[in-house]
Amino acid sequence: MASYIARRKFLAALGGAAAAWPLAARARQPQPMPVIGVLTSRASGDTPQLLAAFRQGLKDTGFIEGQNVRIEYRFAGNQNERLPALAADLVHRQVTVIAATTTAAALAAKAAATTIPIVVELAANPVELGLVASLNRPSGNVTGVTHLNTEVAPKRLELLHELVPTASTFAHLVNPTDPALAEINTRNLQTAARTLGLQLHVLHASTERDFDAVFANLIRLRAGGLVIGTHAFFTARCEQLAALAVRHAVPAVYEIREFVAAGGLMSYGVNLTDAYRLAGVYAARILKGEKPGDLPVQEATIKVELIINLKTARALGLTVPPDVLALTNEVIE
């Protein structure tokens, strides 16, 4: 009898252990790696330092591409009409988070994804674009970073006018394939031009082939200078635009330092790499469980920098006023 009872206990214990094996095996199985879908109007290979800054923001918050997070890249190649299909593809693949960099990509992501969290990085005010309810309480599935380079565009015109005080006519370059951003850029600059008593002509470029016509128009209009509007297409070609401005002796201002380093006269704007790094931090925080609606949209406007190329100014016969020089964060000789 005792041996029978012992045998029953042994079999019961064996059965319990066998039942536990599948549970233990399931517990040991690796969890699926989260996926970030990066959606941008840029072309693959354009401004790689910005995506590097985004990945750095992820790394700073505990996520390394290929180790504990996967990134699916979708580049529109400066053809914004492709963005809706690219956004829909990311939604179909059920990515964990969509990181939409550039204004057009943010709008496409918002239209395609109603529940997937979206982190945007853009130049304009996301409230004005209808992406969030407010900067402090986005409420929906969208949050992110705005560097508001469109908001400081009027200051670019003002600074350019101070360097070319005798000119009454200036030009503004926008990309017509991004109508929302072009409209905001133009409206802000036209208001500033009226305040300063200046005439502002709006010129269009959406391909590199358009650049020659733009500079030919500048000469025809006898424009005293060119304000290059905020846009990813221009950012990726800032060195080319700087070279054209030098060749045609056109005083020009853009938003990033690289334009001035390549020979452009002046830049005034926010450091874009900081904005992309902050977007990476936000994407990581959402991967950790925070809700986009609870994360205030960050305004990366603290580090607005004025950079002037004095060599170019001298070549153009311009004198930088002392009060402008006093505001300069960096002078390139």
Coordinates of C-alpha atoms in Angstrom, one line a residue:
M1 CA 0.0 0.0 0.0
A2 CA 2.8 2.4 0.9
S3 CA 4.6 1.7 -2.4
Y4 CA 1.3 2.4 -4.3
I5 CA 0.8 5.8 -2.6
A6 CA 4.5 6.7 -3.2
R7 CA 4.0 5.8 -6.9
R8 CA 0.9 7.9 -7.1
K9 CA 2.7 10.9 -5.6
F10 CA 5.6 10.5 -8.0
L11 CA 3.3 10.4 -11.0
A12 CA 1.4 13.4 -9.8
A13 CA 4.6 15.4 -9.3
L14 CA 5.8 14.3 -12.8
G15 CA 2.5 15.4 -14.3
G16 CA 2.7 18.8 -12.6
A17 CA 6.2 19.3 -13.9
A18 CA 5.2 18.3 -17.4
A19 CA 2.3 20.8 -17.3
A20 CA 4.7 23.5 -16.2
W21 CA 7.2 22.9 -19.0
P22 CA 5.1 24.6 -21.8
L23 CA 4.6 27.7 -19.5
A24 CA 8.3 27.9 -18.8
A25 CA 9.1 27.5 -22.4
R26 CA 6.7 30.3 -23.3
A27 CA 8.2 32.5 -20.6
R28 CA 11.7 32.1 -22.1
Q29 CA 10.6 33.0 -25.7
P30 CA 11.9 36.5 -26.7
Q31 CA 9.3 39.2 -26.9
P32 CA 8.8 40.7 -30.4
M33 CA 11.1 43.6 -31.1
P34 CA 9.2 47.0 -31.4
V35 CA 9.3 48.7 -34.8
I36 CA 9.6 52.4 -35.5
G37 CA 8.4 53.5 -39.0
V38 CA 10.4 56.5 -40.1
L39 CA 8.4 58.5 -42.7
T40 CA 10.0 61.5 -44.5
S41 CA 9.7 63.5 -47.6
R42 CA 13.4 63.5 -48.0
A43 CA 15.4 61.2 -50.4
S44 CA 17.5 58.4 -49.0
G45 CA 20.9 59.7 -48.4
D46 CA 19.8 63.3 -47.9
T47 CA 21.1 64.9 -44.7
P48 CA 22.2 61.6 -43.0
Q49 CA 23.3 63.5 -39.9
L50 CA 19.7 64.2 -39.0
L51 CA 18.7 60.5 -39.0
A52 CA 21.9 59.8 -37.0
A53 CA 20.7 62.4 -34.4
F54 CA 17.3 60.7 -34.3
R55 CA 19.0 57.3 -33.6
Q56 CA 21.2 59.1 -30.9
G57 CA 18.0 60.2 -29.2
L58 CA 16.8 56.6 -29.1
K59 CA 20.1 55.4 -27.8
D60 CA 20.2 58.1 -25.1
T61 CA 16.9 56.6 -23.9
G62 CA 17.9 53.0 -24.0
F63 CA 17.1 51.8 -27.6
I64 CA 19.7 50.8 -30.2
E65 CA 18.7 50.0 -33.7
G66 CA 19.1 46.2 -34.5
Q67 CA 19.4 45.3 -30.8
N68 CA 16.2 46.1 -29.1
V69 CA 14.3 48.2 -31.7
R70 CA 13.9 47.8 -35.5
I71 CA 13.5 50.8 -37.8
E72 CA 11.6 50.7 -41.1
Y73 CA 12.6 53.7 -43.3
R74 CA 10.2 55.1 -45.9
F75 CA 11.7 57.9 -48.1
A76 CA 9.5 59.8 -50.5
G77 CA 12.4 61.0 -52.5
N78 CA 11.1 64.6 -52.5
Q79 CA 7.9 63.4 -54.2
N80 CA 5.3 64.3 -51.6
E81 CA 2.5 62.6 -53.6
R82 CA 4.1 59.3 -52.5
L83 CA 3.7 60.0 -48.8
P84 CA 0.1 58.7 -48.3
A85 CA 0.9 55.3 -49.8
L86 CA 4.1 55.1 -47.7
A87 CA 2.2 56.0 -44.6
A88 CA -0.5 53.5 -45.3
D89 CA 2.2 50.8 -45.7
L90 CA 3.6 51.5 -42.3
V91 CA 0.0 51.3 -40.8
H92 CA -0.5 48.0 -42.6
R93 CA 2.7 46.6 -41.1
Q94 CA 1.4 47.7 -37.7
V95 CA 4.6 49.4 -36.6
T96 CA 4.8 50.4 -33.0
V97 CA 5.5 54.1 -33.5
I98 CA 5.6 56.3 -36.6
A99 CA 8.3 59.0 -36.6
A100 CA 7.2 61.5 -39.3
T101 CA 9.9 64.0 -40.1
T102 CA 9.0 67.0 -42.3
T103 CA 5.6 68.8 -42.4
A104 CA 4.3 66.9 -45.4
A105 CA 5.2 63.5 -43.8
A106 CA 3.5 64.5 -40.5
L107 CA 0.3 65.4 -42.4
A108 CA 0.3 62.1 -44.3
A109 CA 1.0 60.1 -41.1
K110 CA -1.9 61.8 -39.3
A111 CA -4.3 61.0 -42.2
A112 CA -3.3 57.4 -42.3
A113 CA -2.9 56.4 -38.6
T114 CA -5.7 57.0 -36.1
T115 CA -4.4 54.8 -33.3
I116 CA -0.7 54.2 -33.9
P117 CA 1.4 56.8 -31.9
I118 CA 3.0 59.4 -34.1
V119 CA 6.1 61.5 -33.3
V120 CA 6.5 64.4 -35.6
E121 CA 9.5 66.7 -36.3
L122 CA 8.6 69.7 -38.3
A123 CA 9.2 73.4 -38.9
A124 CA 5.6 74.7 -38.5
N125 CA 3.2 75.0 -35.6
P126 CA 1.4 71.6 -35.3
V127 CA -1.7 73.2 -33.8
E128 CA -2.0 75.5 -36.8
L129 CA -1.7 72.4 -39.1
G130 CA -4.4 70.5 -37.1
L131 CA -2.0 67.8 -36.0
V132 CA -2.6 68.4 -32.2
A133 CA -5.2 70.1 -30.0
S134 CA -2.6 72.1 -28.2
L135 CA 1.2 72.1 -27.6
N136 CA 0.9 71.4 -23.9
R137 CA -1.9 68.7 -24.2
P138 CA -1.8 67.1 -27.7
S139 CA -4.7 64.8 -26.6
G140 CA -4.6 62.4 -29.6
N141 CA -2.1 60.0 -31.0
V142 CA 0.4 62.8 -32.2
T143 CA 3.2 64.6 -30.3
G144 CA 6.8 65.5 -31.1
V145 CA 9.1 68.4 -31.8
T146 CA 8.7 71.6 -33.7
H147 CA 11.7 73.8 -34.3
L148 CA 9.4 76.6 -35.5
N149 CA 11.9 77.8 -38.1
T150 CA 8.9 79.2 -40.0
E151 CA 8.2 81.4 -37.0
V152 CA 11.6 83.0 -37.1
A153 CA 11.6 83.5 -40.9
P154 CA 10.5 87.2 -40.6
K155 CA 13.7 87.8 -38.6
R156 CA 15.7 86.4 -41.5
L157 CA 14.2 89.1 -43.8
E158 CA 14.8 91.8 -41.2
L159 CA 18.5 90.8 -40.8
L160 CA 19.0 90.6 -44.6
H161 CA 17.5 94.1 -44.9
E162 CA 19.9 95.4 -42.3
L163 CA 22.8 94.0 -44.4
V164 CA 21.4 95.4 -47.6
P165 CA 19.6 98.6 -46.3
T166 CA 19.4 100.3 -49.7
A167 CA 17.3 97.5 -51.3
S168 CA 13.5 97.7 -51.3
T169 CA 12.8 94.5 -53.2
F170 CA 13.6 91.0 -51.9
A171 CA 12.6 87.5 -53.0
H172 CA 11.4 84.4 -51.1
L173 CA 12.0 80.9 -52.3
V174 CA 9.4 78.1 -51.5
N175 CA 8.7 74.6 -52.6
P176 CA 5.2 74.5 -54.2
T177 CA 4.9 70.7 -53.8
D178 CA 4.5 71.3 -50.0
P179 CA 1.6 73.8 -50.1
A180 CA 0.9 73.8 -46.3
L181 CA 4.5 74.8 -45.5
A182 CA 4.8 77.1 -48.4
E183 CA 1.7 79.0 -47.4
I184 CA 2.9 79.4 -43.8
N185 CA 6.3 80.5 -44.9
T186 CA 4.9 83.1 -47.4
R187 CA 2.3 84.5 -45.1
N188 CA 4.8 85.1 -42.3
L189 CA 7.3 86.7 -44.6
Q190 CA 4.7 88.9 -46.5
T191 CA 3.6 90.3 -43.1
A192 CA 7.2 91.1 -42.2
A193 CA 7.8 92.7 -45.6
R194 CA 4.8 95.0 -45.3
T195 CA 6.0 96.0 -41.8
L196 CA 9.4 96.9 -43.1
G197 CA 8.0 98.7 -46.2
L198 CA 9.5 96.1 -48.6
Q199 CA 8.3 94.4 -51.7
L200 CA 8.5 90.6 -51.6
H201 CA 8.4 88.4 -54.7
V202 CA 7.7 84.6 -54.2
L203 CA 9.8 82.3 -56.3
H204 CA 9.2 78.5 -56.7
A205 CA 11.6 75.5 -56.9
S206 CA 10.8 71.9 -56.5
T207 CA 13.7 70.3 -58.5
E208 CA 17.3 71.2 -59.0
R209 CA 16.4 72.1 -62.6
D210 CA 14.4 75.1 -61.2
F211 CA 17.4 76.7 -59.5
D212 CA 18.8 78.4 -62.7
A213 CA 15.5 80.0 -63.4
V214 CA 15.2 81.2 -59.8
F215 CA 18.5 83.1 -60.0
A216 CA 17.7 84.4 -63.4
N217 CA 14.5 85.8 -62.0
L218 CA 16.4 87.4 -59.1
I219 CA 18.5 89.3 -61.5
R220 CA 15.5 90.3 -63.6
L221 CA 13.6 91.5 -60.5
R222 CA 16.7 93.4 -59.3
A223 CA 16.1 91.8 -55.9
G224 CA 18.4 93.0 -53.1
G225 CA 18.5 89.5 -51.5
L226 CA 16.9 86.1 -51.2
V227 CA 15.3 84.5 -48.2
I228 CA 15.2 80.7 -48.7
G229 CA 12.1 79.2 -47.2
T230 CA 12.2 76.3 -44.7
H231 CA 12.0 73.0 -46.5
A232 CA 13.8 69.6 -46.5
F233 CA 14.5 69.8 -50.2
F234 CA 16.4 73.0 -49.8
T235 CA 18.2 71.8 -46.6
A236 CA 19.6 68.8 -48.6
R237 CA 20.8 71.2 -51.3
C238 CA 22.0 74.1 -49.1
E239 CA 25.6 73.9 -50.4
Q240 CA 24.4 74.0 -54.0
L241 CA 22.2 77.0 -53.2
A242 CA 25.0 78.7 -51.5
A243 CA 27.3 78.2 -54.5
L244 CA 24.7 79.6 -56.8
A245 CA 24.2 82.7 -54.6
V246 CA 27.9 83.3 -54.6
R247 CA 28.2 82.8 -58.4
H248 CA 25.3 85.3 -59.0
A249 CA 26.4 87.7 -56.2
V250 CA 23.1 87.4 -54.4
P251 CA 22.9 88.1 -50.7
A252 CA 21.0 85.1 -49.3
V253 CA 19.9 83.8 -45.9
Y254 CA 18.8 80.3 -44.9
E255 CA 18.2 78.5 -41.6
I256 CA 21.2 76.2 -41.1
R257 CA 24.9 76.7 -40.6
E258 CA 25.9 74.4 -43.5
F259 CA 24.6 77.1 -45.9
V260 CA 27.0 79.7 -44.5
A261 CA 29.9 77.2 -44.3
A262 CA 29.5 76.6 -48.0
G263 CA 29.7 80.3 -48.8
G264 CA 26.2 81.6 -48.2
L265 CA 26.0 85.0 -46.6
M266 CA 24.0 84.3 -43.4
S267 CA 21.9 81.7 -41.5
Y268 CA 19.4 82.2 -38.7
G269 CA 17.6 79.3 -37.2
V270 CA 17.4 76.3 -34.9
N271 CA 20.0 73.5 -34.9
L272 CA 18.1 70.7 -36.7
T273 CA 20.1 67.9 -35.2
D274 CA 18.9 68.9 -31.8
A275 CA 15.3 68.7 -33.0
Y276 CA 15.9 65.2 -34.5
R277 CA 17.6 64.0 -31.3
L278 CA 14.6 65.2 -29.2
A279 CA 12.2 63.3 -31.6
G280 CA 14.2 60.2 -31.0
V281 CA 13.9 60.6 -27.3
Y282 CA 10.1 61.0 -27.6
A283 CA 9.9 57.9 -29.8
A284 CA 11.8 56.0 -27.1
R285 CA 9.5 57.2 -24.3
I286 CA 6.5 56.0 -26.2
L287 CA 8.1 52.6 -26.7
K288 CA 8.5 52.5 -22.9
G289 CA 4.8 53.0 -22.5
E290 CA 4.1 56.7 -22.3
K291 CA 1.1 58.0 -24.3
P292 CA 1.6 60.6 -27.0
G293 CA -1.4 62.6 -25.9
D294 CA 0.3 63.1 -22.5
L295 CA 3.6 64.3 -23.9
P296 CA 3.7 68.1 -24.6
V297 CA 5.0 69.1 -28.0
Q298 CA 8.6 70.3 -27.5
E299 CA 9.6 73.7 -29.0
A300 CA 13.2 73.5 -30.0
T301 CA 13.7 77.2 -30.3
I302 CA 16.1 77.8 -27.4
K303 CA 19.2 77.5 -29.6
V304 CA 18.3 79.9 -32.4
E305 CA 21.7 80.9 -33.9
L306 CA 22.9 83.7 -36.2
I307 CA 25.9 82.9 -38.3
I308 CA 27.5 85.2 -40.8
N309 CA 30.2 84.6 -43.5
L310 CA 32.3 87.8 -43.4
K311 CA 34.3 86.8 -46.4
T312 CA 31.1 86.5 -48.5
A313 CA 29.9 89.8 -47.0
R314 CA 33.1 91.6 -48.2
A315 CA 32.9 90.0 -51.6
L316 CA 29.3 91.4 -52.0
G317 CA 30.5 94.8 -50.8
L318 CA 28.3 94.6 -47.7
T319 CA 29.2 96.0 -44.2
V320 CA 27.8 94.1 -41.3
P321 CA 26.4 96.6 -38.8
P322 CA 27.8 96.5 -35.3
D323 CA 24.4 95.7 -33.7
V324 CA 24.0 92.7 -36.0
L325 CA 27.6 91.6 -35.4
A326 CA 26.8 91.7 -31.6
L327 CA 24.0 89.3 -32.1
T328 CA 26.1 86.8 -34.1
N329 CA 26.8 83.4 -32.5
E330 CA 29.5 82.5 -35.0
V331 CA 31.5 84.4 -37.6
I332 CA 33.0 82.5 -40.6
E333 CA 36.0 84.3 -42.1

